[in-house]
PDB file of C-alpha atoms in Angstrom:
ATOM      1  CA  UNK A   8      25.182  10.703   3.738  1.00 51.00           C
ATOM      2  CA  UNK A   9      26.817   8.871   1.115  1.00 60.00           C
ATOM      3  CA  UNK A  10      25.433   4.996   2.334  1.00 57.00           C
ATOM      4  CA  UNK A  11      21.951   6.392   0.684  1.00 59.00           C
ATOM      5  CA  UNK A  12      23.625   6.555  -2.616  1.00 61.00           C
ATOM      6  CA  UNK A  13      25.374   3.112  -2.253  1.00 65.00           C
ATOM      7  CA  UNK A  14      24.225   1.102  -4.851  1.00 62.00           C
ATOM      8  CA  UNK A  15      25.703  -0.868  -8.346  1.00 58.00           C
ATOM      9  CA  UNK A  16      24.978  -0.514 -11.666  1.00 62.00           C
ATOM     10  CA  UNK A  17      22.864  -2.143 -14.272  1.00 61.00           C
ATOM     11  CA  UNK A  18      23.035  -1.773 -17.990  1.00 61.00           C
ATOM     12  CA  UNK A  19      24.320   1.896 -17.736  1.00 64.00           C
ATOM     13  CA  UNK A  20      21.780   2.658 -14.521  1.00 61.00           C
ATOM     14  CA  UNK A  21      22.568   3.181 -11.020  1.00 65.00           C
ATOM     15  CA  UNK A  22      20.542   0.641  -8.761  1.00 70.00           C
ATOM     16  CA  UNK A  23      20.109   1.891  -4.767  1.00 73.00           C
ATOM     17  CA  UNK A  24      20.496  -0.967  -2.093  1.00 73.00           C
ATOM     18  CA  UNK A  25      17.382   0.803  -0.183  1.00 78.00           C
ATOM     19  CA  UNK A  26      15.542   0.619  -3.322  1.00 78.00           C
ATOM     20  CA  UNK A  27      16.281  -2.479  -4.358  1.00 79.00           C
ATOM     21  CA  UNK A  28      15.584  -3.857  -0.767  1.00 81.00           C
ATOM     22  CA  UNK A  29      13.116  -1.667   0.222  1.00 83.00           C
ATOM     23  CA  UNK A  30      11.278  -3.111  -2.995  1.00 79.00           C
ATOM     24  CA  UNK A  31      11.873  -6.946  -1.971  1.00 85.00           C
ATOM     25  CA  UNK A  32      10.523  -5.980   1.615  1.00 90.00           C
ATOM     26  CA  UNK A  33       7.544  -4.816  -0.060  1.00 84.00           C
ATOM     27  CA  UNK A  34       6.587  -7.146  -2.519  1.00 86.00           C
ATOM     28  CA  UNK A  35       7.236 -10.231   0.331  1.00 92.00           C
ATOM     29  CA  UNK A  36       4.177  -7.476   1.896  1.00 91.00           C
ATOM     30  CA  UNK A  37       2.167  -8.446  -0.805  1.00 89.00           C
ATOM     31  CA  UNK A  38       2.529 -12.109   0.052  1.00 91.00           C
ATOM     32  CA  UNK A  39       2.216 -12.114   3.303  1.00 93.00           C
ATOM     33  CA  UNK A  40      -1.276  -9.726   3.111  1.00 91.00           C
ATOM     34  CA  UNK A  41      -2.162 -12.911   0.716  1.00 88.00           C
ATOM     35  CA  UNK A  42      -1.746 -15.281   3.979  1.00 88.00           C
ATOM     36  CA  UNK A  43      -2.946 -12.335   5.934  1.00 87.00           C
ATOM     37  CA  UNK A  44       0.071 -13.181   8.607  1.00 91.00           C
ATOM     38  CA  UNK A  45       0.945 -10.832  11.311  1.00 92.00           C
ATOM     39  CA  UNK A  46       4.133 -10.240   9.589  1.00 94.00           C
ATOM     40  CA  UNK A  47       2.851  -8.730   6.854  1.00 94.00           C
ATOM     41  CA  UNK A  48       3.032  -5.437   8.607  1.00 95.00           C
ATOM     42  CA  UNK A  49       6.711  -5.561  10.526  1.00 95.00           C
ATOM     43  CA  UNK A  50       8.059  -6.169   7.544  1.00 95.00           C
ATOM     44  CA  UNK A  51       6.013  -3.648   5.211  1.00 94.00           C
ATOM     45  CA  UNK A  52       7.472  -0.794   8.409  1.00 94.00           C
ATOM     46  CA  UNK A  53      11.283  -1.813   7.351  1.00 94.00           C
ATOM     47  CA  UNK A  54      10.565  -1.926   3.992  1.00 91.00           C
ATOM     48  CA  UNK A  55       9.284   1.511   4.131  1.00 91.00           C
ATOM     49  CA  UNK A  56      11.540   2.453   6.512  1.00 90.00           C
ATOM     50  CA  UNK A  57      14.172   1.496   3.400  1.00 88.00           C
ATOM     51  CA  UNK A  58      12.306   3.168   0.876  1.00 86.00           C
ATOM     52  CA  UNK A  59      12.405   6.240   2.841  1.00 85.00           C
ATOM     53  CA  UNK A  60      16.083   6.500   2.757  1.00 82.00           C
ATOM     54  CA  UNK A  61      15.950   5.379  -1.160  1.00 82.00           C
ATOM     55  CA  UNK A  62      13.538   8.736  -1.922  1.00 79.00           C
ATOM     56  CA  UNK A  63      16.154  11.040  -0.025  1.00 79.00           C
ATOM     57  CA  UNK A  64      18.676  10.391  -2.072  1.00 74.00           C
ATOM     58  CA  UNK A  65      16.301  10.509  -5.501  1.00 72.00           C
ATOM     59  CA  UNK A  66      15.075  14.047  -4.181  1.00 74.00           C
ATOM     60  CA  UNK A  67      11.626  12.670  -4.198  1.00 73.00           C
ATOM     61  CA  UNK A  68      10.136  14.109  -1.371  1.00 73.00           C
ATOM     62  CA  UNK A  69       6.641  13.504  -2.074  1.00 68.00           C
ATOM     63  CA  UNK A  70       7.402   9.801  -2.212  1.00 73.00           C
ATOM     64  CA  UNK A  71       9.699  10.174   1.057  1.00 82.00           C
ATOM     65  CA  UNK A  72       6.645  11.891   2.815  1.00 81.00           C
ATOM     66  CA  UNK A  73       4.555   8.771   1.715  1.00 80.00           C
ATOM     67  CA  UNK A  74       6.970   6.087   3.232  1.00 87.00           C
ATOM     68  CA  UNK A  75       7.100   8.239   6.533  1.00 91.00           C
ATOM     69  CA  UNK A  76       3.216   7.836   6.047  1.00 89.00           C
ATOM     70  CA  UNK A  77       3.563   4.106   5.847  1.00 90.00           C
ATOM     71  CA  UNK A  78       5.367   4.218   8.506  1.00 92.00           C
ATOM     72  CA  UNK A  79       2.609   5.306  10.480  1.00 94.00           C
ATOM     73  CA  UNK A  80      -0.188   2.926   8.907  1.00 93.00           C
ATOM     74  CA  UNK A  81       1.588   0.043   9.360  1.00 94.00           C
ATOM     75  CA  UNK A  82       2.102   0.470  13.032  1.00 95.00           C
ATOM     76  CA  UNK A  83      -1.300   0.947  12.805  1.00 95.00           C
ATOM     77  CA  UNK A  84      -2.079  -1.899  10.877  1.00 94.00           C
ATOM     78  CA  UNK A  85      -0.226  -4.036  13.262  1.00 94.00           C
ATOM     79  CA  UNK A  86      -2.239  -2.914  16.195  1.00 94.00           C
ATOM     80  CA  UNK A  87      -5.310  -3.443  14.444  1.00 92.00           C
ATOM     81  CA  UNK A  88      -4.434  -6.826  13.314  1.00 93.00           C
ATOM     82  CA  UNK A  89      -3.154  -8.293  16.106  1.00 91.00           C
ATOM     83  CA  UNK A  90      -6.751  -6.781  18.260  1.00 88.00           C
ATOM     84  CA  UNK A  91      -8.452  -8.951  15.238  1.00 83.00           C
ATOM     85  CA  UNK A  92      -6.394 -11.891  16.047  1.00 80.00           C
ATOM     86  CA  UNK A  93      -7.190 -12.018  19.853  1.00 80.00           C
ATOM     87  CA  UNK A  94     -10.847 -11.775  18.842  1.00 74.00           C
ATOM     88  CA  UNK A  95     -13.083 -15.433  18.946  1.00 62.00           C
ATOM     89  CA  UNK A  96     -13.245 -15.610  14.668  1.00 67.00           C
ATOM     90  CA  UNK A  97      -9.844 -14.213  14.394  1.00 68.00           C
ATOM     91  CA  UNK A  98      -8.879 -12.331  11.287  1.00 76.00           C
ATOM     92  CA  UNK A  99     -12.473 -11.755   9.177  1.00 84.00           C
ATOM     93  CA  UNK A 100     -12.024 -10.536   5.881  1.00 89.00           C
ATOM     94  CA  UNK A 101     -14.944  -8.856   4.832  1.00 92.00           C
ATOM     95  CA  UNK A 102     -15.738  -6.504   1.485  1.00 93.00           C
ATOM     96  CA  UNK A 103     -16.460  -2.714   2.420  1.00 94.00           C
ATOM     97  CA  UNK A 104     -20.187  -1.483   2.703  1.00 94.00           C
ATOM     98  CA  UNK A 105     -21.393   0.731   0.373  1.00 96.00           C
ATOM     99  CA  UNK A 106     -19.895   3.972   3.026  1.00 96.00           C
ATOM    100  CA  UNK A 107     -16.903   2.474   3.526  1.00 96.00           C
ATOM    101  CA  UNK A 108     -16.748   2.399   0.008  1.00 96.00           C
ATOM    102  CA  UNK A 109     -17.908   6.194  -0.285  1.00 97.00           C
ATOM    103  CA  UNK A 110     -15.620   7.595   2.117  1.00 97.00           C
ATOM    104  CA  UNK A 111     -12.181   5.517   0.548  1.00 96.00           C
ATOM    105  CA  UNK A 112     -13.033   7.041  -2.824  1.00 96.00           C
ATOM    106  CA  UNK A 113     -14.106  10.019  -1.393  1.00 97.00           C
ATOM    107  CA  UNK A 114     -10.487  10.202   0.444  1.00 97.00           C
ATOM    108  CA  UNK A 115      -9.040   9.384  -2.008  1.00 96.00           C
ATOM    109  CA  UNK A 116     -10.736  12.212  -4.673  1.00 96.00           C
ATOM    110  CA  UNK A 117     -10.523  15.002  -1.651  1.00 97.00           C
ATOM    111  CA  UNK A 118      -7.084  13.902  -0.633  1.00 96.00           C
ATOM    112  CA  UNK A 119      -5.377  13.957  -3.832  1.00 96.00           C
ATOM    113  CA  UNK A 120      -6.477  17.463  -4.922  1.00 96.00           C
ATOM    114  CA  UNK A 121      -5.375  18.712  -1.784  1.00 96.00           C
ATOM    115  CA  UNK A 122      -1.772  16.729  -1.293  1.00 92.00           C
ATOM    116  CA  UNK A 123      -1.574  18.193  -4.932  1.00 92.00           C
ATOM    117  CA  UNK A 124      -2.030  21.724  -4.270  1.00 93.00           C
ATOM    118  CA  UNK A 125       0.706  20.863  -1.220  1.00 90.00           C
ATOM    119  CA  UNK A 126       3.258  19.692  -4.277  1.00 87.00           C
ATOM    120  CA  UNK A 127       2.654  22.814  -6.694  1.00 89.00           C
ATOM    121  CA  UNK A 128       2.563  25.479  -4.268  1.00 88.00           C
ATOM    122  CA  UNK A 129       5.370  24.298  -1.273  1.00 85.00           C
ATOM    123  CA  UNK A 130       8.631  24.845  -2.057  1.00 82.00           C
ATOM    124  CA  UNK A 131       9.689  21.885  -0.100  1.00 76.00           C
ATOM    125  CA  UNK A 132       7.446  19.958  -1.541  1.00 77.00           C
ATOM    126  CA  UNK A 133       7.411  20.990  -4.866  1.00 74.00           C
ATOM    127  CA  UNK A 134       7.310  18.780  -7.565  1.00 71.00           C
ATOM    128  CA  UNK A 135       7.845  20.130 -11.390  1.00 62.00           C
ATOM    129  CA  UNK A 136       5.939  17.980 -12.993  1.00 69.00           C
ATOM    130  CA  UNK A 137       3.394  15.597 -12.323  1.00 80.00           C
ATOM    131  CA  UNK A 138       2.173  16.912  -9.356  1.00 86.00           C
ATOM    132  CA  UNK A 139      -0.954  15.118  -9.804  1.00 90.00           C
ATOM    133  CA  UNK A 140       0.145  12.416 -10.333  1.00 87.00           C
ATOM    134  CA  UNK A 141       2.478  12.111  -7.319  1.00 83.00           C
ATOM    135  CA  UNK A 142      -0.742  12.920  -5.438  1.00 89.00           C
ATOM    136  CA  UNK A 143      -2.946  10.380  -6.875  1.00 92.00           C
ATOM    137  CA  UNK A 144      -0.389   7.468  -5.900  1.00 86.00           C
ATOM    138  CA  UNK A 145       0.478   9.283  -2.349  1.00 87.00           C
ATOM    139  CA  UNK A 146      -3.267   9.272  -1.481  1.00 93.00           C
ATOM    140  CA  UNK A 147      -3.950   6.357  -3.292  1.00 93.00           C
ATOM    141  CA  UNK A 148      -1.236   4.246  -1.062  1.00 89.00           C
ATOM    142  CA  UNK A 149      -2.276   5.742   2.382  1.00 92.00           C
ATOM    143  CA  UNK A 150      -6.155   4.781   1.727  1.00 96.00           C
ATOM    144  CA  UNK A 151      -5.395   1.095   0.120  1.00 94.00           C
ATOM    145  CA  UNK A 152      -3.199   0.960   3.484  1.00 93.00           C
ATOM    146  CA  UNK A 153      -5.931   1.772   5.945  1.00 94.00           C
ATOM    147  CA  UNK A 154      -8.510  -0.258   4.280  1.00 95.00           C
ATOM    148  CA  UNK A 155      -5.901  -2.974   4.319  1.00 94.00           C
ATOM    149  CA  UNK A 156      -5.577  -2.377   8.328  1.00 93.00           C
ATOM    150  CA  UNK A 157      -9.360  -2.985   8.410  1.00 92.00           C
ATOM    151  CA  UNK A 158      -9.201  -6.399   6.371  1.00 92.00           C
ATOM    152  CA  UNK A 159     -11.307  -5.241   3.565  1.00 95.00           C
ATOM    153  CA  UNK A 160     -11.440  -6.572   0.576  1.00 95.00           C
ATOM    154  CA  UNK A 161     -11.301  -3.420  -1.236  1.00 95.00           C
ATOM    155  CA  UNK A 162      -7.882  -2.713  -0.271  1.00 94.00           C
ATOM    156  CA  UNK A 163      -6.471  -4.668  -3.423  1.00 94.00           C
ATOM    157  CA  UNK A 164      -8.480  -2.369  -5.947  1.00 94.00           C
ATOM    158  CA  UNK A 165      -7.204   0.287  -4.544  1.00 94.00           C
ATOM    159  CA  UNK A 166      -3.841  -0.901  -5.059  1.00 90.00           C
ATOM    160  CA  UNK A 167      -4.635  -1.622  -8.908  1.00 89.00           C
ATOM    161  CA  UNK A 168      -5.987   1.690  -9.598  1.00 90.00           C
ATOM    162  CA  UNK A 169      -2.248   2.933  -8.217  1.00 88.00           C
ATOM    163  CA  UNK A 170       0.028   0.467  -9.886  1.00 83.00           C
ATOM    164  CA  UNK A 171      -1.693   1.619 -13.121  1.00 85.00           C
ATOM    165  CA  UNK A 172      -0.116   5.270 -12.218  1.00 86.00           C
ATOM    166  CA  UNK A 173       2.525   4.009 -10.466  1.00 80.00           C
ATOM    167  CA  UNK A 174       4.526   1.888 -12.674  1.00 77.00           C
ATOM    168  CA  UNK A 175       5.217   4.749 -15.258  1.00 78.00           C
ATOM    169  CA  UNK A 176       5.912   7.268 -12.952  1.00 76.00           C
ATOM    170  CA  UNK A 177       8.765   5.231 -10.747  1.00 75.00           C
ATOM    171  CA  UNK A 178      10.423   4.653 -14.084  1.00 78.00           C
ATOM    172  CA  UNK A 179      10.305   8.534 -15.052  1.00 73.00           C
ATOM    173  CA  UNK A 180      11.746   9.298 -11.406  1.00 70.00           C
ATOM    174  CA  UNK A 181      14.637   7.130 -12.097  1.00 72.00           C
ATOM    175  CA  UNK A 182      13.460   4.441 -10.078  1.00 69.00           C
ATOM    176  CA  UNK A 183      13.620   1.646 -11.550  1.00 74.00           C
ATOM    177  CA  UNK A 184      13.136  -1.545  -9.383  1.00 67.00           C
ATOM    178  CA  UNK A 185      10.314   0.576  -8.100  1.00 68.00           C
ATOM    179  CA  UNK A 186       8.706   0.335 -11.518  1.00 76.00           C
ATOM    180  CA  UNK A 187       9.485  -3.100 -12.369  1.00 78.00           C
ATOM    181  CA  UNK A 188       8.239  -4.116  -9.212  1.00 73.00           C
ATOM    182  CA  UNK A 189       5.384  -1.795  -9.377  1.00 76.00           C
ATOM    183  CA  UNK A 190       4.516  -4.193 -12.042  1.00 79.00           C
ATOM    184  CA  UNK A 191       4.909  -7.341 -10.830  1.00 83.00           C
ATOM    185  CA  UNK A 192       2.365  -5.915  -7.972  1.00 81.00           C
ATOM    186  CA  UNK A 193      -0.133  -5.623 -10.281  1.00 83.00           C
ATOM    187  CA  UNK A 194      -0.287  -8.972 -10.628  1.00 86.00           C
ATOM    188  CA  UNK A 195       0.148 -10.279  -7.092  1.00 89.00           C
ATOM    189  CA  UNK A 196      -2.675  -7.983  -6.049  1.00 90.00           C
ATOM    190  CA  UNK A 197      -4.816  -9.259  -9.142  1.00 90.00           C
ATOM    191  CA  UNK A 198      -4.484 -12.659  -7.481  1.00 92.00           C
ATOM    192  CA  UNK A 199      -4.491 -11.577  -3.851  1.00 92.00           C
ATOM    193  CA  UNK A 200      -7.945  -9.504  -4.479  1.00 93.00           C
ATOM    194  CA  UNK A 201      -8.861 -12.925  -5.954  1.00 92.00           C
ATOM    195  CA  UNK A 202      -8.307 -15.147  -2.730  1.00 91.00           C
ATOM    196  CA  UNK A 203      -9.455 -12.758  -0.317  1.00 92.00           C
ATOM    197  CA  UNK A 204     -12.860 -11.906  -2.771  1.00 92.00           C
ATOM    198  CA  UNK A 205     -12.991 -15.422  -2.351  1.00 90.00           C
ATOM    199  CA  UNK A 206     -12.867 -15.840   1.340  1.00 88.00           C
ATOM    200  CA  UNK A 207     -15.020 -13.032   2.017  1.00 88.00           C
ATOM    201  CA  UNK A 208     -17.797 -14.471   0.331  1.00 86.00           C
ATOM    202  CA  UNK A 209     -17.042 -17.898   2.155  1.00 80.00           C
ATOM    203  CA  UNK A 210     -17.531 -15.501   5.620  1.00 68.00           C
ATOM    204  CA  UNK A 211     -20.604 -14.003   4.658  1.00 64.00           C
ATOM    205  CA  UNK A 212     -22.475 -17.180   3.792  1.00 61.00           C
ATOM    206  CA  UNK A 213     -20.917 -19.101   7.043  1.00 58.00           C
ATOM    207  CA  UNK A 214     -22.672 -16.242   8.278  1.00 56.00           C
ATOM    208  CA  UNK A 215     -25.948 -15.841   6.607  1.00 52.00           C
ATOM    209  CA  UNK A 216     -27.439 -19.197   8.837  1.00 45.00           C
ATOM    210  CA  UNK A 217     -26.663 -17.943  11.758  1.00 43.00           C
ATOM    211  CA  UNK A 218     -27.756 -14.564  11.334  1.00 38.00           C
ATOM    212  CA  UNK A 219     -31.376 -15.691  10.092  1.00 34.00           C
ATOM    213  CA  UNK A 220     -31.656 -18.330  13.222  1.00 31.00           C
ATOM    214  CA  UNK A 221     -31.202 -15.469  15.490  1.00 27.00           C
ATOM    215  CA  UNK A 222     -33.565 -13.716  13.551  1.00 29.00           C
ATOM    216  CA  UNK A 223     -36.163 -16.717  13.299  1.00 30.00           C
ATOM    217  CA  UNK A 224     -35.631 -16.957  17.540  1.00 26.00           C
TER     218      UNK A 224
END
């Protein structure tokens, strides 16, 4: 399929279409999580969708298993947010509880020693080197994904912890507007953990009076 290879080049590098517009899509994902729109998650399914294609042709087929994973989550997400829209308080963004919190790291620990025995020891999936690694930011996407579906807080941490693997690998992979955008990630999460940290807290003290005058009743 020669369309996944279609691409220009930049200083000496080939640059994918799917990459470079599967990166776009998903970086306008980080925006729209920000404004916590319903579009945030259409969008973040072509984008993957895109990114998908972009992996095939880079023989990266941990990172094309991950998209087809995203794929999943964000139909997922969509369902989940729209249910949360329908509700009488709408969206709430809330920060995990302490085993939420347990069971995303705990995921994410389990998960990636697992996905990384998949990498060494499949042949299909095999990955030469940095299996781990591949792992860590597989795992690492899926969970920051579903805790994203479930409005928490959290989700953005998660998705700092990655970047910081991330951005280094995509560039060793030969993906390059993956890494630079990888990087400008970091930051948009940085200030979209910021706004919803922010709102949370507004949530739970809107909440706090009511909850003790049902109590005091």
């Amino acid at each position: 399929m020669n369309w996944l290879g279609a691409g220009f080049d930049v200083f000496g590098e080939h640059i994918l279409w799917t990459d470079l517009a599967g990166n776009v899509l998903s970086l306008a994902v980080v925006w729209l999580a920000m404004r916590k729109t319903l579009w945030t998650w259409p969008v973040q399914l072509t984008g993957a969708a895109l990114l998908l294609a972009a992996s095939l042709h880079a023989h990266v087929p941990g990172n094309a298993l991950k998209q087809v994973l995203f794929c999943g989550l964000a139909l997922y997400g969509w369902a989940m947010w729209t249910r949360g829209r329908r509700e009488a308080h709408g969206l709430v963004v809330r920060q995990a509880t302490l085993k939420e919190r347990a069971v995303l790291a705990g995921a994410l620990l389990v998960g990636t020693a697992v996905v990384a025995q998949l990498f060494i020891h499949l042949e299909w999936l095999k990955i030469a080197w940095s299996p781990w690694a591949n792992a860590y930011i597989f795992v690492g996407s899926a969970v920051a994904t579903f805790a994203q579906s479930r409005a928490l807080v959290d989700f953005w941490v998660v998705w700092v912890l990655v970047d910081l693997v991330g951005v280094p690998l995509a560039f060793k992979s030969g993906l390059y507007v993956s890494g630079a955008v990888y990087g400008i990630f970091f930051v948009m999460v940085l200030v979209g953990f910021r706004n919803w940290l922010r709102e949370s807290r507004g949530v739970q003290g809107a909440q706090g009076p009511r909850e003790r005058a049902v109590t005091a009743s």
